[in-house]
Amino acid sequence: MKALFSPSATRVATNGHARFIRTTFTVVLASFASTLFAQDGTDDDVIELSPFSVEEVEGGYGSTVTISGTGMRTSLKNVPMSINVITSEFLDDSLIGDFTEALDYNSSITQTTRNNLGASRPSSFSIRGFRNRNLLVDGVTGGLYIPPQMIDRIEVVKGPNTLYGQSDPGGLINVITKAPNLKEGGTVSFSAGTNARIGAKMDYTARSKNNKLGLRFLADYKDHEGWRWVDGQETVFLGLSGTYDFTENTQGSFMVGDNQQKGFPSQRATWSFERTPTDLNGDGDTVDNVDGVNESNTRYNNSFIPKEYVSSTAGNIFDSDNNFLTVGLRHSFSDTHNIQYKGTIHDTDQTVSFREFNTFSPNSADPGNKISDSNNTWQNSRTRDEVHTLNDIIGFQTGDVRHQLLLGYRKAETVAGGLGSYRLRGGNAGERAILDDISARTGKVFRHFLYQDDILNGVEIWKDDVPSPSELRSFAPRNNQNDRTFTDIDTFYVTDNIYFMEDRLNILAGIRHIDFTQRSTLLGGIPNASLKGNDTNFQLGGVYRINEKVNFFANVADAFEPQSGANPDTGELIGPQTSDAIEFGLKFTDLFDGKLSGSIAAFNIQKDNVVRRDFNPVTFLSDQSVTSDESEGIELELFYNPTENWNIVAAYSWIDAVVVGDVATGLRLEGATPHRFTLFTNYTVDDGPLKGLRIGGGVVHAEGPIQQFGNIANRFVTEDGYTEVNLFARYPTMIGEQPVTYGINVDNATDTFYVRSRAATNEARTFLFSVSLDL
């Protein structure tokens, strides 16, 4: 393990950054000191030995328990990690869009890929500067897509840990799905808004008379036309979750769901880039290579296309079908011994066809009128994840020391493939000939090239002809000959949460062993490549209860990630990526007469032997290098209740995350936002004619540069920053004896426009009106 904030000869960021973290943290500790240490005492909070539920009696934006940090229902303040919980009430108030937007108010998370991409396994988010590979549902691999209708809450665990297989060093996202409520009843709601947005949703829990059986019915329909030239999507979701008490000590559970989406691949082809020759070193020409970037091909986000731009047409499609099945069984041998089995299957079948004009380049035939060639693509990807998990949780005493021991085994299998990807490009002579042949036979007229002047003159490119999906399948060449990828992961893990000094100190110690096998085949089942690896990782953390309101925590862990390929410089096979992470901080509850709770943490993550492969849309090849990465920063999360009817949630993160070594030195890690501040609040009128009215909203402010790609050639493709404002109001009333709640949400109230990630833009201002009836 490298020393925290240790200097490095190849480190680009100055040691002043490290000093800044230490100084800032010291100042914060000192400023709280008089309040934090005013009282002394022990924490008498009793942790429930139930790993199967995180449901809390009281709602709100703040949470006091987690299941993701230790695998057991545990008080948040007793977990030696930073864990951000996005509660169901917060999601109800803030979320209009999809799962991606559910994480907008987390200070250290940034989207890093486009939606509707057509890939079989996207890495959608950057956490503390590192792209995550694992999106979990109830602690196991969640597949390609998570319908928001299934989500009860989201728990973001920062830093690596020993519970969830090959943990990404920045952290992981664990979605907790909806289980039957304790009481029978539910709601049905209807909504309508801008861009022909309509929706209907039902959420109802039924319970048997003896209360042994609980069933929760979920249904959701959404449709909208979108705001871009060609946009829109229809979603249909059906789900059912249930629990059954076989005996007083044995309970079964299940969840089944199907989510279908149809529409246009607007985010897959919504924005473009441009190449602008730039004198980067100031020598008066544009023929040099500066920090890995060819001056003549310097690439930026586009500067001239309108925000409504999309290069797809009505002839392009997006069609995704996601199926989910979870079954579980738990048995309590005693109050201190539980065992649980959970099996999950996630299937995704996704088809997308799109036309894109990816990059506008200088046009030698018409200087000043940049040109881009068409890319017509059809893709089909299919992914199946199957995971089986067995956990044994035992509580016991050794003298005055209390233990909560978790023994676990997880078997995960993934098959990824599909019908492949087929492409016809206007700039490729052979592929353009095929397009011309289709045009001659069908009478369609294809646009092979798009010019800057076409955009500026308002040419309606969204009305163009494009090859149909069947034409692309029949006549276009396949991009590659890959058929299937098979991944098997066996994970054994042990964690022990040990309580000393009458529960004033607890130590979380964990160890994990992974066996990893991956193989792929070409068309016809021909073996292509294989990769095997194994590793043992550790985690050690602790929480010290300074007094009944303040806990100090620290956590250290390592992780690994197998990878294939050879070093481009030496030709030698590349070993696994390895990482070390450390964080420490404070968690505090009920300060200032119970009004303030939250946490502050400082972290450092170092990742070595990183293979940087990113598709270069200029060369249509993959750029590759081997580097080290480092990220350090500070996170602050506050929950403040000035009065009983006024809630405020605020968060801030400062992240310095860069590539270390190789020609990519100094390149910021993709999605790492230097400064990010979020705030969300609600206020409930508690008296007068508007009693019950709840109003609120939030602000997300990000300061760049926010790197959009992880490769060197796109060093200057960045987002400078943005500020987005969202508003909402809810008013409960009665119509006769029927409780009814009216609502309005205004997303992006100032109609700000920015690039979220890799040419994926945010949504335009949206108004959504809703009415909800209790059942």
XYZ file of N, CA, C and O in Angstrom, residues 490-642:
612
model
N -16.308 -16.990 -9.406
C -16.605 -17.595 -8.110
C -15.958 -16.726 -7.036
O -14.754 -16.443 -7.096
N -16.762 -16.322 -6.060
C -16.278 -15.423 -5.019
C -16.585 -16.007 -3.647
O -17.726 -16.370 -3.359
N -15.552 -16.096 -2.812
C -15.699 -16.484 -1.411
C -15.318 -15.274 -0.565
O -14.279 -14.647 -0.808
N -16.123 -14.953 0.432
C -15.828 -13.769 1.225
C -16.234 -13.994 2.677
O -17.164 -14.739 2.992
N -15.471 -13.328 3.542
C -15.728 -13.368 4.984
C -15.540 -11.957 5.517
O -14.524 -11.307 5.235
N -16.506 -11.466 6.257
C -16.339 -10.200 6.968
C -16.802 -10.387 8.410
O -17.738 -11.138 8.683
N -16.107 -9.676 9.282
C -16.470 -9.724 10.700
C -16.528 -8.293 11.215
O -15.531 -7.561 11.134
N -17.687 -7.892 11.684
C -17.855 -6.580 12.307
C -17.727 -6.799 13.814
O -18.609 -7.381 14.442
N -16.620 -6.338 14.397
C -16.245 -6.673 15.768
C -16.396 -5.428 16.638
O -15.836 -4.371 16.329
N -17.130 -5.561 17.745
C -17.430 -4.427 18.629
C -16.672 -4.581 19.951
O -16.771 -5.612 20.623
N -15.907 -3.526 20.274
C -15.108 -3.505 21.492
C -15.592 -2.374 22.406
O -16.405 -1.544 22.017
N -15.030 -2.349 23.609
C -15.189 -1.214 24.523
C -16.666 -0.831 24.694
O -17.044 0.314 24.531
N -17.472 -1.841 24.983
C -18.906 -1.623 25.157
C -19.500 -0.944 23.924
O -20.302 -0.014 24.011
N -19.095 -1.422 22.757
C -19.577 -0.970 21.451
C -19.122 0.440 21.082
O -19.638 1.040 20.140
N -18.128 0.941 21.778
C -17.640 2.274 21.421
C -16.718 2.225 20.209
O -16.584 3.192 19.476
N -16.102 1.097 19.965
C -15.214 0.895 18.821
C -15.640 -0.359 18.089
O -15.879 -1.394 18.708
N -15.771 -0.269 16.762
C -15.988 -1.486 15.978
C -15.016 -1.525 14.807
O -14.680 -0.502 14.207
N -14.535 -2.720 14.548
C -13.588 -2.975 13.470
C -14.265 -3.877 12.442
O -14.832 -4.916 12.788
N -14.219 -3.461 11.174
C -14.740 -4.283 10.081
C -13.554 -4.860 9.327
O -12.761 -4.129 8.716
N -13.402 -6.172 9.395
C -12.304 -6.856 8.712
C -12.897 -7.813 7.693
O -13.816 -8.585 8.005
N -12.386 -7.756 6.477
C -12.924 -8.606 5.431
C -11.848 -9.144 4.519
O -10.793 -8.521 4.322
N -12.110 -10.305 3.954
C -11.208 -10.903 2.987
C -12.061 -11.552 1.900
O -13.153 -12.079 2.174
N -11.569 -11.477 0.668
C -12.333 -11.988 -0.470
C -11.389 -12.709 -1.407
O -10.289 -12.221 -1.704
N -11.794 -13.876 -1.882
C -11.021 -14.610 -2.892
C -11.892 -14.787 -4.132
O -13.043 -15.207 -4.046
N -11.300 -14.489 -5.294
C -12.025 -14.538 -6.560
C -11.303 -15.463 -7.520
O -10.083 -15.385 -7.681
N -12.070 -16.326 -8.185
C -11.597 -17.098 -9.336
C -12.381 -16.630 -10.549
O -13.625 -16.638 -10.545
N -11.656 -16.230 -11.574
C -12.254 -15.557 -12.717
C -11.877 -16.298 -13.998
O -10.701 -16.587 -14.243
N -12.868 -16.632 -14.821
C -12.618 -17.269 -16.115
C -13.435 -16.563 -17.178
O -14.649 -16.370 -17.009
N -12.781 -16.193 -18.254
C -13.486 -15.554 -19.369
C -12.999 -16.159 -20.672
O -11.794 -16.347 -20.864
N -13.924 -16.473 -21.563
C -13.560 -16.983 -22.870
C -14.519 -16.417 -23.902
O -15.641 -16.002 -23.568
N -14.070 -16.370 -25.127
C -14.913 -15.854 -26.199
C -14.802 -16.752 -27.417
O -13.820 -17.483 -27.585
N -15.817 -16.688 -28.258
C -15.839 -17.471 -29.481
C -16.126 -16.571 -30.668
O -16.769 -15.519 -30.539
N -15.636 -17.009 -31.819
C -15.949 -16.345 -33.076
C -17.191 -16.987 -33.676
O -17.736 -17.964 -33.141
N -17.658 -16.421 -34.775
C -18.802 -17.006 -35.463
C -18.504 -18.469 -35.803
O -17.385 -18.813 -36.199
N -19.521 -19.307 -35.622
C -19.335 -20.730 -35.848
C -18.842 -21.467 -34.631
O -18.564 -22.660 -34.692
N -18.697 -20.742 -33.498
C -18.261 -21.386 -32.272
C -16.767 -21.603 -32.165
O -16.304 -22.323 -31.262
N -15.986 -20.988 -33.038
C -14.534 -21.158 -33.011
C -13.958 -20.433 -31.802
O -14.225 -19.242 -31.607
N -13.164 -21.099 -30.966
C -12.574 -20.415 -29.803
C -11.717 -19.235 -30.250
O -10.970 -19.320 -31.232
N -11.826 -18.145 -29.506
C -11.117 -16.920 -29.875
C -10.049 -16.552 -28.861
O -8.879 -16.435 -29.177
N -10.466 -16.361 -27.621
C -9.516 -15.952 -26.584
C -10.035 -16.428 -25.241
O -11.225 -16.687 -25.068
N -9.124 -16.557 -24.291
C -9.519 -16.940 -22.946
C -8.638 -16.217 -21.941
O -7.514 -15.807 -22.249
N -9.172 -16.057 -20.768
C -8.467 -15.349 -19.706
C -8.876 -15.955 -18.379
O -10.062 -16.152 -18.107
N -7.887 -16.258 -17.546
C -8.152 -16.763 -16.209
C -7.358 -15.952 -15.203
O -6.276 -15.445 -15.505
N -7.912 -15.831 -14.028
C -7.198 -15.114 -12.995
C -7.807 -15.386 -11.637
O -8.944 -15.846 -11.529
N -7.051 -15.134 -10.605
C -7.569 -15.236 -9.244
C -6.772 -14.289 -8.372
O -5.626 -13.947 -8.667
N -7.400 -13.875 -7.308
C -6.738 -12.953 -6.397
C -7.466 -12.982 -5.065
O -8.637 -13.358 -4.983
N -6.737 -12.574 -4.040
C -7.306 -12.439 -2.707
C -7.127 -11.001 -2.263
O -6.015 -10.469 -2.312
N -8.230 -10.375 -1.863
C -8.202 -8.968 -1.470
C -8.663 -8.822 -0.032
O -9.340 -9.699 0.520
N -8.300 -7.699 0.555
C -8.628 -7.482 1.955
C -9.307 -6.129 2.129
O -9.230 -5.243 1.278
N -9.931 -5.967 3.251
C -10.489 -4.691 3.678
C -10.347 -4.603 5.192
O -10.575 -5.578 5.911
N -9.958 -3.432 5.668
C -9.861 -3.207 7.102
C -10.345 -1.798 7.393
O -9.826 -0.824 6.837
N -11.346 -1.702 8.222
C -11.896 -0.403 8.575
C -12.322 -0.371 10.028
O -12.480 -1.415 10.671
N -12.511 0.825 10.529
C -12.923 0.953 11.915
C -13.734 2.211 12.149
O -13.619 3.201 11.411
N -14.583 2.154 13.176
C -15.385 3.299 13.601
C -15.178 3.493 15.094
O -15.333 2.551 15.882
N -14.848 4.708 15.472
C -14.699 5.040 16.882
C -15.720 6.103 17.246
O -15.756 7.182 16.637
N -16.586 5.776 18.213
C -17.644 6.687 18.622
C -17.085 7.680 19.642
O -16.918 7.346 20.821
N -16.777 8.864 19.138
C -16.210 9.908 19.989
C -17.201 10.275 21.081
O -16.844 10.435 22.252
N -18.449 10.412 20.716
C -19.533 10.576 21.669
C -20.800 10.066 21.016
O -20.752 9.469 19.941
N -21.927 10.287 21.624
C -23.167 9.707 21.110
C -23.593 10.314 19.782
O -24.481 9.776 19.105
N -22.937 11.400 19.360
C -23.339 12.062 18.125
C -22.293 12.008 17.028
O -22.611 12.281 15.862
N -21.065 11.698 17.353
C -19.973 11.814 16.387
C -19.156 10.539 16.353
O -18.728 10.036 17.393
N -18.928 10.038 15.124
C -18.084 8.870 14.911
C -16.952 9.223 13.961
O -17.161 9.911 12.948
N -15.768 8.757 14.285
C -14.632 8.843 13.369
C -14.476 7.494 12.684
O -14.577 6.444 13.318
N -14.226 7.508 11.356
C -14.066 6.245 10.642
C -12.858 6.303 9.717
O -12.424 7.377 9.275
N -12.330 5.145 9.412
C -11.231 4.996 8.465
C -11.376 3.639 7.792
O -11.887 2.680 8.386
N -10.924 3.555 6.548
C -11.118 2.330 5.784
C -9.995 2.211 4.760
O -9.598 3.194 4.129
N -9.457 1.005 4.607
C -8.442 0.748 3.608
C -8.777 -0.581 2.937
O -9.251 -1.520 3.580
N -8.591 -0.646 1.611
C -8.926 -1.868 0.879
C -8.144 -1.895 -0.422
O -7.671 -0.864 -0.913
N -8.011 -3.098 -0.986
C -7.411 -3.215 -2.309
C -8.355 -4.002 -3.207
O -9.341 -4.589 -2.755
N -8.079 -3.979 -4.510
C -8.937 -4.664 -5.477
C -8.113 -4.990 -6.706
O -6.990 -4.499 -6.890
N -8.660 -5.851 -7.558
C -7.982 -6.181 -8.806
C -9.019 -6.379 -9.903
O -10.207 -6.575 -9.655
N -8.532 -6.313 -11.155
C -9.393 -6.528 -12.310
C -8.591 -7.235 -13.392
O -7.624 -6.676 -13.927
N -8.943 -8.483 -13.731
C -8.223 -9.166 -14.808
C -8.420 -8.427 -16.126
O -9.456 -7.806 -16.365
N -7.408 -8.507 -17.000
C -7.509 -7.877 -18.306
C -6.626 -8.628 -19.290
O -5.628 -9.240 -18.922
N -7.004 -8.573 -20.540
C -6.267 -9.281 -21.583
C -5.496 -8.279 -22.428
O -5.682 -7.073 -22.323
N -4.628 -8.802 -23.291
C -3.890 -7.952 -24.204
C -2.419 -7.888 -23.859
O -1.953 -8.435 -22.859
N -1.668 -7.202 -24.736
C -0.227 -7.071 -24.576
C 0.153 -5.603 -24.467
O -0.531 -4.724 -24.997
N 1.251 -5.350 -23.784
C 1.775 -4.001 -23.671
C 2.211 -3.533 -25.051
O 3.024 -4.201 -25.710
N 1.684 -2.390 -25.548
C 2.030 -1.957 -26.902
C 3.500 -1.597 -27.052
O 4.015 -1.572 -28.174
N 4.196 -1.335 -25.964
C 5.614 -0.967 -26.032
C 6.533 -2.180 -25.942
O 7.564 -2.248 -26.620
N 6.171 -3.157 -25.113
C 7.060 -4.299 -24.875
C 6.582 -5.586 -25.527
O 7.360 -6.518 -25.693
N 5.293 -5.693 -25.850
C 4.743 -6.917 -26.405
C 4.439 -7.972 -25.369
O 3.917 -9.042 -25.703
N 4.745 -7.706 -24.091
C 4.498 -8.672 -23.032
C 3.032 -8.665 -22.629
O 2.353 -7.643 -22.723
N 2.556 -9.840 -22.162
C 1.179 -9.921 -21.693
C 0.975 -9.000 -20.493
O 1.861 -8.847 -19.646
N -0.198 -8.407 -20.426
C -0.506 -7.451 -19.367
C -1.173 -8.180 -18.206
O -2.109 -8.959 -18.395
N -0.689 -7.946 -17.017
C -1.303 -8.536 -15.830
C -2.542 -7.776 -15.418
O -2.982 -6.833 -16.089
N -3.139 -8.160 -14.307
C -4.375 -7.497 -13.869
C -4.124 -6.073 -13.381
O -3.020 -5.725 -12.951
N -5.162 -5.259 -13.463
C -5.130 -3.958 -12.815
C -5.225 -4.175 -11.305
O -5.949 -5.045 -10.835
N -4.490 -3.391 -10.563
C -4.555 -3.459 -9.101
C -4.786 -2.063 -8.558
O -4.389 -1.066 -9.172
N -5.428 -1.975 -7.428
C -5.712 -0.667 -6.848
C -5.648 -0.740 -5.335
O -5.911 -1.785 -4.726
N -5.293 0.382 -4.739
C -5.298 0.559 -3.291
C -6.091 1.825 -2.998
O -5.944 2.847 -3.682
N -6.910 1.767 -1.969
C -7.726 2.923 -1.618
C -7.758 3.094 -0.108
O -7.743 2.117 0.642
N -7.802 4.349 0.302
C -7.911 4.661 1.721
C -8.805 5.876 1.873
O -8.818 6.775 1.019
N -9.619 5.884 2.909
C -10.434 7.053 3.224
C -10.585 7.147 4.740
O -10.461 6.152 5.458
N -10.838 8.359 5.197
C -11.116 8.567 6.610
C -12.007 9.785 6.733
O -12.065 10.638 5.838
N -12.746 9.854 7.837
C -13.644 10.989 7.988
C -14.472 10.920 9.241
O -14.201 10.130 10.159
N -15.498 11.748 9.273
C -16.420 11.837 10.396
C -17.842 11.620 9.923
O -18.228 12.055 8.833
N -18.608 10.930 10.766
C -20.057 10.843 10.586
C -20.705 11.419 11.834
O -20.314 11.067 12.951
N -21.678 12.298 11.644
C -22.282 12.957 12.793
C -23.801 12.963 12.635
O -24.342 13.031 11.536
N -24.486 12.836 13.767
C -25.944 12.786 13.776
C -26.485 13.690 14.880
O -25.902 13.807 15.961
N -27.616 14.333 14.591
C -28.395 15.083 15.585
C -27.601 16.201 16.249
O -27.766 16.461 17.453
N -26.741 16.870 15.492
C -26.062 18.045 16.025
C -27.014 19.235 16.037
O -28.032 19.236 15.347
N -26.652 20.261 16.809
C -27.439 21.493 16.865
C -28.916 21.191 17.131
O -29.797 21.457 16.310
N -29.149 20.582 18.281
C -30.502 20.239 18.726
C -31.199 19.280 17.771
O -32.406 19.371 17.532
N -30.437 18.355 17.217
C -31.019 17.326 16.364
C -31.293 17.755 14.945
O -31.925 17.022 14.181
N -30.785 18.902 14.530
C -31.131 19.431 13.215
C -30.151 19.038 12.119
O -30.498 19.081 10.935
N -28.925 18.676 12.467
C -27.886 18.461 11.459
C -27.269 17.079 11.591
O -26.861 16.671 12.676
N -27.211 16.374 10.450
C -26.510 15.094 10.364
C -25.735 15.089 9.054
O -25.993 15.879 8.140
N -24.773 14.164 8.952
C -24.030 14.074 7.710
C -22.697 13.396 7.883
O -22.448 12.677 8.854
N -21.820 13.641 6.912
C -20.493 13.035 6.946
C -19.537 13.881 6.133
O -19.941 14.640 5.247
N -18.250 13.747 6.453
C -17.188 14.338 5.661
C -16.079 13.316 5.567
O -15.775 12.616 6.534
N -15.504 13.185 4.361
C -14.488 12.159 4.143
C -13.420 12.675 3.194
O -13.704 13.471 2.284
N -12.189 12.229 3.407
C -11.088 12.453 2.482
C -10.632 11.088 1.976
O -10.660 10.098 2.713
N -10.208 11.017 0.697
C -9.856 9.723 0.125
C -8.676 9.864 -0.820
O -8.384 10.949 -1.343
N -8.009 8.747 -1.025
C -6.952 8.634 -2.021
C -7.032 7.248 -2.629
O -7.132 6.245 -1.922
N -7.025 7.179 -3.962
C -7.115 5.912 -4.686
C -5.988 5.876 -5.708
O -5.809 6.825 -6.482
N -5.245 4.791 -5.729
C -4.167 4.611 -6.693
C -4.389 3.302 -7.426
O -4.552 2.247 -6.807
N -4.400 3.395 -8.751
C -4.669 2.232 -9.586
C -3.514 2.069 -10.576
O -3.115 3.029 -11.237
N -2.973 0.859 -10.668
C -1.796 0.600 -11.485
C -2.097 -0.395 -12.598
O -3.063 -1.159 -12.535
N -1.220 -0.368 -13.602
C -1.302 -1.286 -14.731
C -2.634 -1.145 -15.477
O -3.281 -2.122 -15.830
N -3.027 0.082 -15.717
C -4.312 0.375 -16.343
C -4.150 0.367 -17.863
O -3.367 1.146 -18.414
N -4.871 -0.511 -18.534
C -4.878 -0.532 -19.990
C -5.955 0.438 -20.467
O -7.142 0.256 -20.183
N -5.532 1.464 -21.167
C -6.469 2.466 -21.669
C -6.768 2.131 -23.126
O -5.950 2.347 -24.024
N -7.941 1.583 -23.345
C -8.405 1.301 -24.702
C -9.672 2.104 -24.932
O -10.635 1.976 -24.184
N -9.648 2.919 -25.944
C -10.847 3.667 -26.297
C -10.920 3.781 -27.804
O -9.927 4.084 -28.475
N -12.122 3.550 -28.321
C -12.335 3.652 -29.762
C -12.125 5.082 -30.212
O -12.659 6.019 -29.630
N -11.300 5.255 -31.247
C -11.032 6.576 -31.799
C -11.905 6.775 -33.030
O -11.683 6.142 -34.070
N -12.931 7.643 -32.951
C -13.852 7.809 -34.081
C -13.232 8.535 -35.263
O -13.859 8.625 -36.315
N -12.034 9.068 -35.088
C -11.344 9.699 -36.222
C -10.640 8.636 -37.062
O -10.741 8.606 -38.283
N -9.917 7.727 -36.393
C -9.172 6.686 -37.105
C -9.952 5.379 -37.229
O -9.553 4.497 -37.986
N -11.069 5.238 -36.492
C -11.847 4.006 -36.400
C -10.983 2.839 -35.899
O -11.201 1.683 -36.240
N -9.999 3.162 -35.078
C -9.162 2.174 -34.420
C -9.217 2.417 -32.916
O -9.775 3.415 -32.467
N -8.641 1.505 -32.142
C -8.605 1.670 -30.692
C -7.244 2.214 -30.281
O -6.207 1.676 -30.679
N -7.260 3.295 -29.510
C -6.038 3.805 -28.902
C -5.754 2.984 -27.641
O -6.662 2.691 -26.870
N -4.497 2.627 -27.436
C -4.160 1.818 -26.272
C -2.864 2.300 -25.648
O -1.906 2.625 -26.338
N -2.837 2.340 -24.337
C -1.621 2.628 -23.580
C -1.775 2.001 -22.210
O -2.876 1.630 -21.797
N -0.667 1.866 -21.478
C -0.678 1.320 -20.124
C -0.208 2.421 -19.179
O 0.879 2.975 -19.343
N -1.047 2.743 -18.199
C -0.767 3.875 -17.318
C -1.060 3.495 -15.873
O -1.493 2.386 -15.569
N -0.842 4.451 -14.996
C -1.369 4.405 -13.638
C -2.325 5.574 -13.477
O -2.200 6.596 -14.157
N -3.292 5.433 -12.595
C -4.264 6.490 -12.321
C -4.248 6.805 -10.837
O -4.011 5.923 -9.999
N -4.562 8.066 -10.514
C -4.644 8.439 -9.110
C -5.768 9.454 -8.923
O -5.930 10.370 -9.725
N -6.510 9.262 -7.859
C -7.602 10.178 -7.536
C -7.570 10.466 -6.048
O -7.391 9.549 -5.232
N -7.737 11.727 -5.702
C -7.856 12.112 -4.304
C -8.879 13.224 -4.199
O -9.117 13.964 -5.158
N -9.484 13.338 -3.031
C -10.504 14.363 -2.913
C -11.172 14.386 -1.560
O -10.780 13.684 -0.615
N -12.195 15.224 -1.490
C -12.981 15.429 -0.272
C -14.454 15.359 -0.643
O -14.864 15.873 -1.695
N -15.252 14.726 0.202
C -16.702 14.674 0.026
C -17.379 15.132 1.306
O -16.966 14.763 2.405
N -18.424 15.921 1.148
C -19.216 16.403 2.279
C -20.682 16.184 1.969
O -21.153 16.537 0.889
N -21.415 15.596 2.914
C -22.858 15.385 2.759
C -23.551 15.844 4.038
O -23.166 15.441 5.137
N -24.573 16.693 3.884
C -25.267 17.264 5.030
C -26.771 17.067 4.885
O -27.331 17.232 3.797
N -27.413 16.741 6.013
C -28.869 16.700 6.122
C -29.250 17.683 7.229
O -28.881 17.484 8.388
N -29.968 18.721 6.849
C -30.272 19.793 7.798
C -31.771 20.042 7.811
O -32.397 20.211 6.763
N -32.348 20.046 9.010
C -33.771 20.310 9.198
C -33.924 21.558 10.067
O -33.966 21.452 11.304
N -34.008 22.747 9.449
C -34.170 23.971 10.243
C -35.409 23.927 11.122
O -35.406 24.424 12.251
